[in-house]
Amino acid sequence: MGTVVISIDAELGWGFHDHAVADRPTDRIERSRWGWERLAELLAEFRIPATWAVVGHLFERECNGAHVGHPSPSGWFAHERGDDPMDEQYRFAPELVEALVESEVDHDIGSHTYSHVEFDADYATKPLARAECDRAIEAAEAAGLSMDSFVFPRNRVGHREMLAQMGFTCYRGHVPDTAGDGPYTGPLRKLAAATVVTDPPPLVEPTVDEYGLVNIPASLYLFGFEGPARRLLSATVGDPIVRQAKLGVDAAAAGEDICHLWLHPNNLTTEADLTRLRDICAHIDSVREETDLTVETMRTVAARTKPEDVSAV
């Protein structure tokens, strides 16, 4: 019996706050709430639970932007202050989280740190990692939630011992770049994968690491092939990511491993993006009805992988 897992990096504007203002993708930021709401609606429509790894600051309703005592690099919270701060709707979102909790779908609310710190970056000291975990947990607990799952911002894995100490039980790990084994590199590799490769994305198996955490690696980023090439291929041979995702779902249904799909709500900026997700969700639902395929969250995968150390679900 195979499984599909969907994990979501729920960050709104926090995913880009460390970029120079001129380098921030304004289209993705400005559509991030729209994308979040549409994604939640799609998952509810198809009864698909997901792991929403939420930046902890989004649980907050207000702040002064100072974050006194937080051991962050100089200027880390500058986007909250100054003459032209990032709009509050991209820094606070308690009502969006509340809607997920109240959904009829049993979503897993996990952590994406408190302020989108990359845990393996040079600036990410141990005190900073602890503060990010502490504040994220406190913000979630104030909303009546406990968190088991952790997704590293930009998939930069680090300070895993800290996660174990703070009570997390699982995280989304890396998966080898198997596409690099062929004759193509760079942009050509992506084009080859979209047009030539017919193998599914790598299925994964959860493992317990040296800190007792359950590592649930990713299989496929659902927005890793974009731009003019995507539009051209979608108009001729169909959306290549949809094809890859369907191959992964089918492979999981035929075996016992996991197809772990992931995305950001701010990836959804157009109706074409919604169509991609709808096609994938519809396929998951169809295969689930016809086979023994299950759809799980990171939390439930961790619970069955190492049940004695995972809180009740």
CSV table of C-alpha atoms in Angstrom, one decimal:
chain,number,residue,atom,x,y,z
A,1,MET,CA,0.0,0.0,0.0
A,2,GLY,CA,1.7,3.2,-1.2
A,3,THR,CA,1.1,6.7,0.0
A,4,VAL,CA,0.9,10.3,-1.3
A,5,VAL,CA,2.0,13.1,1.0
A,6,ILE,CA,1.6,16.8,0.2
A,7,SER,CA,3.6,19.4,2.2
A,8,ILE,CA,3.1,23.1,1.8
A,9,ASP,CA,5.6,25.9,2.7
A,10,ALA,CA,3.1,28.4,4.0
A,11,GLU,CA,5.0,31.7,4.3
A,12,LEU,CA,3.2,34.5,2.4
A,13,GLY,CA,5.6,37.4,2.3
A,14,TRP,CA,8.1,35.9,4.7
A,15,GLY,CA,9.6,33.7,2.0
A,16,PHE,CA,11.1,36.8,0.4
A,17,HIS,CA,11.6,39.3,3.2
A,18,ASP,CA,15.4,38.7,3.2
A,19,HIS,CA,15.6,39.7,-0.5
A,20,ALA,CA,16.3,43.2,-1.6
A,21,VAL,CA,13.0,45.0,-2.2
A,22,ALA,CA,13.7,45.3,-6.0
A,23,ASP,CA,14.3,41.5,-6.1
A,24,ARG,CA,11.1,40.4,-4.5
A,25,PRO,CA,8.6,38.6,-6.8
A,26,THR,CA,5.8,41.0,-6.3
A,27,ASP,CA,3.4,38.9,-8.3
A,28,ARG,CA,3.8,35.9,-6.0
A,29,ILE,CA,3.7,38.0,-2.8
A,30,GLU,CA,0.5,39.9,-3.9
A,31,ARG,CA,-1.2,36.7,-4.9
A,32,SER,CA,0.0,34.7,-1.9
A,33,ARG,CA,-3.3,35.0,0.1
A,34,TRP,CA,-5.3,34.2,-3.0
A,35,GLY,CA,-3.1,31.1,-3.6
A,36,TRP,CA,-3.4,30.0,0.0
A,37,GLU,CA,-7.2,30.2,-0.1
A,38,ARG,CA,-7.6,28.5,-3.5
A,39,LEU,CA,-5.2,25.7,-2.4
A,40,ALA,CA,-7.2,25.1,0.8
A,41,GLU,CA,-10.4,25.0,-1.2
A,42,LEU,CA,-9.0,22.5,-3.7
A,43,LEU,CA,-7.7,20.2,-0.9
A,44,ALA,CA,-11.1,20.4,0.8
A,45,GLU,CA,-13.0,19.6,-2.4
A,46,PHE,CA,-10.9,16.5,-3.0
A,47,ARG,CA,-10.7,15.5,0.7
A,48,ILE,CA,-6.9,15.6,0.6
A,49,PRO,CA,-5.1,16.3,4.0
A,50,ALA,CA,-1.8,18.1,3.7
A,51,THR,CA,1.0,19.2,6.0
A,52,TRP,CA,0.9,23.0,6.1
A,53,ALA,CA,4.3,24.1,7.4
A,54,VAL,CA,3.5,27.7,8.6
A,55,VAL,CA,5.9,30.5,9.3
A,56,GLY,CA,5.3,31.2,13.0
A,57,HIS,CA,4.9,34.9,12.7
A,58,LEU,CA,1.8,34.3,10.6
A,59,PHE,CA,0.0,33.1,13.8
A,60,GLU,CA,0.5,36.6,15.2
A,61,ARG,CA,-2.2,39.3,15.0
A,62,GLU,CA,0.2,42.3,15.5
A,63,CYS,CA,3.7,43.2,16.5
A,64,ASN,CA,5.9,46.3,16.6
A,65,GLY,CA,8.5,44.8,14.3
A,66,ALA,CA,11.2,45.1,16.9
A,67,HIS,CA,11.3,41.4,18.2
A,68,VAL,CA,13.5,42.4,21.1
A,69,GLY,CA,15.8,39.6,22.3
A,70,HIS,CA,15.5,37.7,19.0
A,71,PRO,CA,19.2,36.8,18.1
A,72,SER,CA,18.7,37.5,14.4
A,73,PRO,CA,21.1,39.2,12.0
A,74,SER,CA,21.1,43.0,11.8
A,75,GLY,CA,18.2,44.2,9.7
A,76,TRP,CA,16.4,40.8,9.7
A,77,PHE,CA,13.0,42.4,10.6
A,78,ALA,CA,13.6,45.6,8.7
A,79,HIS,CA,10.8,44.8,6.3
A,80,GLU,CA,8.3,45.2,9.1
A,81,ARG,CA,9.5,48.8,9.9
A,82,GLY,CA,10.8,51.9,8.1
A,83,ASP,CA,9.1,54.1,5.6
A,84,ASP,CA,7.8,51.4,3.3
A,85,PRO,CA,7.1,48.2,5.3
A,86,MET,CA,5.8,45.1,3.7
A,87,ASP,CA,2.0,45.1,3.9
A,88,GLU,CA,0.6,43.6,7.1
A,89,GLN,CA,-1.6,41.1,5.2
A,90,TYR,CA,1.6,39.3,4.1
A,91,ARG,CA,3.1,39.3,7.6
A,92,PHE,CA,0.1,38.2,9.7
A,93,ALA,CA,-2.5,35.5,8.8
A,94,PRO,CA,-4.1,34.0,11.9
A,95,GLU,CA,-7.4,33.8,10.2
A,96,LEU,CA,-5.9,31.7,7.4
A,97,VAL,CA,-4.5,29.2,9.9
A,98,GLU,CA,-7.8,29.1,11.8
A,99,ALA,CA,-9.6,28.2,8.6
A,100,LEU,CA,-7.2,25.3,8.1
A,101,VAL,CA,-7.9,24.1,11.6
A,102,GLU,CA,-11.6,24.4,11.2
A,103,SER,CA,-11.6,22.6,7.8
A,104,GLU,CA,-13.4,19.2,7.5
A,105,VAL,CA,-10.0,17.9,6.2
A,106,ASP,CA,-7.6,16.8,8.9
A,107,HIS,CA,-4.6,18.9,8.0
A,108,ASP,CA,-1.3,18.8,9.8
A,109,ILE,CA,-0.2,22.2,11.0
A,110,GLY,CA,3.6,22.2,11.2
A,111,SER,CA,6.4,24.7,11.4
A,112,HIS,CA,8.4,26.6,8.8
A,113,THR,CA,10.4,28.4,11.5
A,114,TYR,CA,9.3,31.6,13.1
A,115,SER,CA,10.7,34.1,10.5
A,116,HIS,CA,11.9,31.9,7.6
A,117,VAL,CA,15.5,31.4,8.8
A,118,GLU,CA,17.6,29.0,6.7
A,119,PHE,CA,18.9,26.6,9.3
A,120,ASP,CA,22.2,25.8,7.5
A,121,ALA,CA,23.1,29.4,6.6
A,122,ASP,CA,26.2,30.9,8.1
A,123,TYR,CA,24.1,33.4,10.1
A,124,ALA,CA,21.9,30.6,11.6
A,125,THR,CA,23.6,30.1,15.0
A,126,LYS,CA,22.4,27.7,17.6
A,127,PRO,CA,20.8,30.4,19.7
A,128,LEU,CA,19.0,31.7,16.6
A,129,ALA,CA,17.7,28.2,15.7
A,130,ARG,CA,16.5,27.7,19.3
A,131,ALA,CA,14.7,31.1,19.3
A,132,GLU,CA,13.1,30.3,15.9
A,133,CYS,CA,11.8,27.0,17.3
A,134,ASP,CA,10.8,28.6,20.7
A,135,ARG,CA,8.8,31.4,19.1
A,136,ALA,CA,7.1,29.3,16.5
A,137,ILE,CA,6.0,26.8,19.2
A,138,GLU,CA,4.8,29.6,21.4
A,139,ALA,CA,2.8,31.2,18.6
A,140,ALA,CA,1.2,27.9,17.7
A,141,GLU,CA,0.4,27.0,21.3
A,142,ALA,CA,-1.3,30.4,21.8
A,143,ALA,CA,-3.6,29.3,18.9
A,144,GLY,CA,-4.2,26.0,20.7
A,145,LEU,CA,-2.0,23.9,18.4
A,146,SER,CA,0.9,21.6,18.9
A,147,MET,CA,3.3,20.9,16.1
A,148,ASP,CA,5.2,17.7,15.1
A,149,SER,CA,6.3,18.4,11.5
A,150,PHE,CA,9.0,20.7,10.4
A,151,VAL,CA,9.9,22.0,6.9
A,152,PHE,CA,13.2,23.8,6.5
A,153,PRO,CA,13.0,27.1,4.6
A,154,ARG,CA,14.5,26.7,1.1
A,155,ASN,CA,15.1,23.0,2.0
A,156,ARG,CA,18.3,23.9,3.8
A,157,VAL,CA,18.6,21.3,6.5
A,158,GLY,CA,20.4,22.1,9.7
A,159,HIS,CA,20.2,22.1,13.5
A,160,ARG,CA,18.3,18.8,13.5
A,161,GLU,CA,19.4,18.1,17.1
A,162,MET,CA,17.6,21.3,18.1
A,163,LEU,CA,14.3,20.1,16.5
A,164,ALA,CA,14.5,16.9,18.5
A,165,GLN,CA,15.1,18.8,21.7
A,166,MET,CA,12.2,21.1,21.0
A,167,GLY,CA,9.8,18.2,20.5
A,168,PHE,CA,9.4,18.0,16.7
A,169,THR,CA,9.1,14.4,15.4
A,170,CYS,CA,9.7,14.7,11.6
A,171,TYR,CA,11.0,16.9,8.8
A,172,ARG,CA,11.0,17.0,5.1
A,173,GLY,CA,14.5,16.0,3.9
A,174,HIS,CA,16.3,16.1,0.6
A,175,VAL,CA,16.1,13.7,-2.2
A,176,PRO,CA,19.1,13.0,-4.6
A,177,ASP,CA,19.0,14.9,-7.9
A,178,THR,CA,18.7,11.8,-10.0
A,179,ALA,CA,18.0,13.9,-13.1
A,180,GLY,CA,21.7,14.9,-13.0
A,181,ASP,CA,22.8,11.3,-13.8
A,182,GLY,CA,22.0,11.8,-17.5
A,183,PRO,CA,23.7,13.6,-20.4
A,184,TYR,CA,21.9,16.9,-19.7
A,185,THR,CA,22.7,19.8,-17.4
A,186,GLY,CA,21.1,23.0,-16.2
A,187,PRO,CA,18.1,24.2,-18.3
A,188,LEU,CA,18.5,21.3,-20.7
A,189,ARG,CA,18.1,18.8,-17.9
A,190,LYS,CA,14.7,20.3,-17.0
A,191,LEU,CA,13.6,20.4,-20.6
A,192,ALA,CA,14.7,16.8,-21.0
A,193,ALA,CA,12.8,15.7,-17.9
A,194,ALA,CA,9.7,17.5,-19.2
A,195,THR,CA,9.8,16.1,-22.7
A,196,VAL,CA,11.8,12.9,-22.7
A,197,VAL,CA,11.9,11.2,-19.3
A,198,THR,CA,9.0,8.9,-18.6
A,199,ASP,CA,10.1,7.6,-15.2
A,200,PRO,CA,8.2,8.8,-12.1
A,201,PRO,CA,9.9,11.1,-9.6
A,202,PRO,CA,11.8,9.2,-6.9
A,203,LEU,CA,9.5,7.5,-4.4
A,204,VAL,CA,10.8,7.8,-0.8
A,205,GLU,CA,10.8,5.8,2.4
A,206,PRO,CA,10.7,7.5,5.8
A,207,THR,CA,13.8,6.8,7.9
A,208,VAL,CA,14.7,7.6,11.5
A,209,ASP,CA,17.9,9.7,11.8
A,210,GLU,CA,20.5,9.8,14.5
A,211,TYR,CA,18.5,12.3,16.5
A,212,GLY,CA,15.4,10.1,16.5
A,213,LEU,CA,13.6,12.3,14.0
A,214,VAL,CA,11.6,10.8,11.1
A,215,ASN,CA,13.0,12.0,7.8
A,216,ILE,CA,10.4,12.1,5.0
A,217,PRO,CA,12.3,13.2,1.9
A,218,ALA,CA,10.6,15.1,-1.0
A,219,SER,CA,9.8,13.5,-4.3
A,220,LEU,CA,8.7,16.4,-6.6
A,221,TYR,CA,8.4,20.2,-6.4
A,222,LEU,CA,5.2,21.0,-8.2
A,223,PHE,CA,6.5,24.3,-9.5
A,224,GLY,CA,10.0,23.4,-10.6
A,225,PHE,CA,9.5,23.9,-14.3
A,226,GLU,CA,8.1,27.3,-15.1
A,227,GLY,CA,8.3,30.2,-17.6
A,228,PRO,CA,7.9,30.2,-21.4
A,229,ALA,CA,9.0,26.5,-21.8
A,230,ARG,CA,6.2,25.4,-19.5
A,231,ARG,CA,3.6,27.4,-21.4
A,232,LEU,CA,4.9,26.0,-24.8
A,233,LEU,CA,4.9,22.4,-23.6
A,234,SER,CA,1.5,22.8,-21.8
A,235,ALA,CA,0.0,24.0,-25.1
A,236,THR,CA,1.5,21.2,-27.1
A,237,VAL,CA,2.1,18.0,-25.1
A,238,GLY,CA,0.5,18.9,-21.8
A,239,ASP,CA,1.7,20.2,-18.5
A,240,PRO,CA,5.0,18.3,-17.8
A,241,ILE,CA,4.7,18.6,-14.0
A,242,VAL,CA,1.2,17.2,-14.1
A,243,ARG,CA,2.6,14.2,-16.0
A,244,GLN,CA,5.4,13.7,-13.6
A,245,ALA,CA,3.1,14.0,-10.6
A,246,LYS,CA,0.7,11.5,-12.0
A,247,LEU,CA,3.5,9.0,-12.7
A,248,GLY,CA,4.6,9.4,-9.1
A,249,VAL,CA,1.1,8.8,-7.8
A,250,ASP,CA,0.6,5.7,-10.0
A,251,ALA,CA,4.0,4.4,-8.9
A,252,ALA,CA,3.1,4.9,-5.2
A,253,ALA,CA,-0.2,3.1,-5.7
A,254,ALA,CA,1.6,0.1,-7.3
A,255,GLY,CA,4.0,-0.2,-4.4
A,256,GLU,CA,4.6,0.6,-0.8
A,257,ASP,CA,6.6,3.8,-0.8
A,258,ILE,CA,5.7,7.5,-0.7
A,259,CYS,CA,5.3,10.0,-3.4
A,260,HIS,CA,6.0,13.3,-1.5
A,261,LEU,CA,4.8,16.4,-3.4
A,262,TRP,CA,5.4,19.9,-2.2
A,263,LEU,CA,4.7,23.5,-3.1
A,264,HIS,CA,4.1,27.1,-1.8
A,265,PRO,CA,0.7,28.7,-1.8
A,266,ASN,CA,2.5,31.7,-3.4
A,267,ASN,CA,3.2,29.5,-6.4
A,268,LEU,CA,-0.4,29.8,-7.3
A,269,THR,CA,-0.8,33.1,-9.1
A,270,THR,CA,-2.9,32.3,-12.2
A,271,GLU,CA,-5.8,30.1,-13.2
A,272,ALA,CA,-3.3,27.9,-15.1
A,273,ASP,CA,-1.5,27.2,-11.8
A,274,LEU,CA,-4.9,26.2,-10.3
A,275,THR,CA,-5.6,23.9,-13.2
A,276,ARG,CA,-2.3,22.2,-12.6
A,277,LEU,CA,-3.2,21.5,-8.9
A,278,ARG,CA,-6.7,20.5,-9.8
A,279,ASP,CA,-5.5,17.9,-12.3
A,280,ILE,CA,-3.1,16.5,-9.8
A,281,CYS,CA,-5.7,16.4,-6.9
A,282,ALA,CA,-8.3,14.8,-9.2
A,283,HIS,CA,-5.8,12.1,-10.2
A,284,ILE,CA,-4.9,11.4,-6.6
A,285,ASP,CA,-8.6,11.1,-5.7
A,286,SER,CA,-9.3,8.9,-8.6
A,287,VAL,CA,-6.4,6.5,-8.0
A,288,ARG,CA,-7.3,6.4,-4.3
A,289,GLU,CA,-10.8,5.3,-5.1
A,290,GLU,CA,-9.6,2.5,-7.4
A,291,THR,CA,-6.6,1.2,-5.4
A,292,ASP,CA,-5.2,0.9,-1.9
A,293,LEU,CA,-3.4,4.2,-2.2
A,294,THR,CA,-3.5,6.3,1.0
A,295,VAL,CA,-3.1,10.1,1.4
A,296,GLU,CA,-1.3,11.0,4.6
A,297,THR,CA,0.4,14.0,6.3
A,298,MET,CA,3.9,14.1,7.5
A,299,ARG,CA,2.6,13.8,11.0
A,300,THR,CA,0.7,10.5,10.4
A,301,VAL,CA,3.7,9.0,8.4
A,302,ALA,CA,5.9,9.8,11.4
A,303,ALA,CA,3.4,8.3,13.8
A,304,ARG,CA,3.4,4.9,12.0
A,305,THR,CA,7.1,5.0,11.4
A,306,LYS,CA,8.1,5.6,15.1
A,307,PRO,CA,4.8,5.5,17.0
A,308,GLU,CA,6.3,5.4,20.5
A,309,ASP,CA,7.8,8.9,20.1
A,310,VAL,CA,5.0,10.7,18.2
A,311,SER,CA,2.1,12.5,19.9
A,312,ALA,CA,-1.4,11.2,19.4
A,313,VAL,CA,-3.0,12.1,16.1
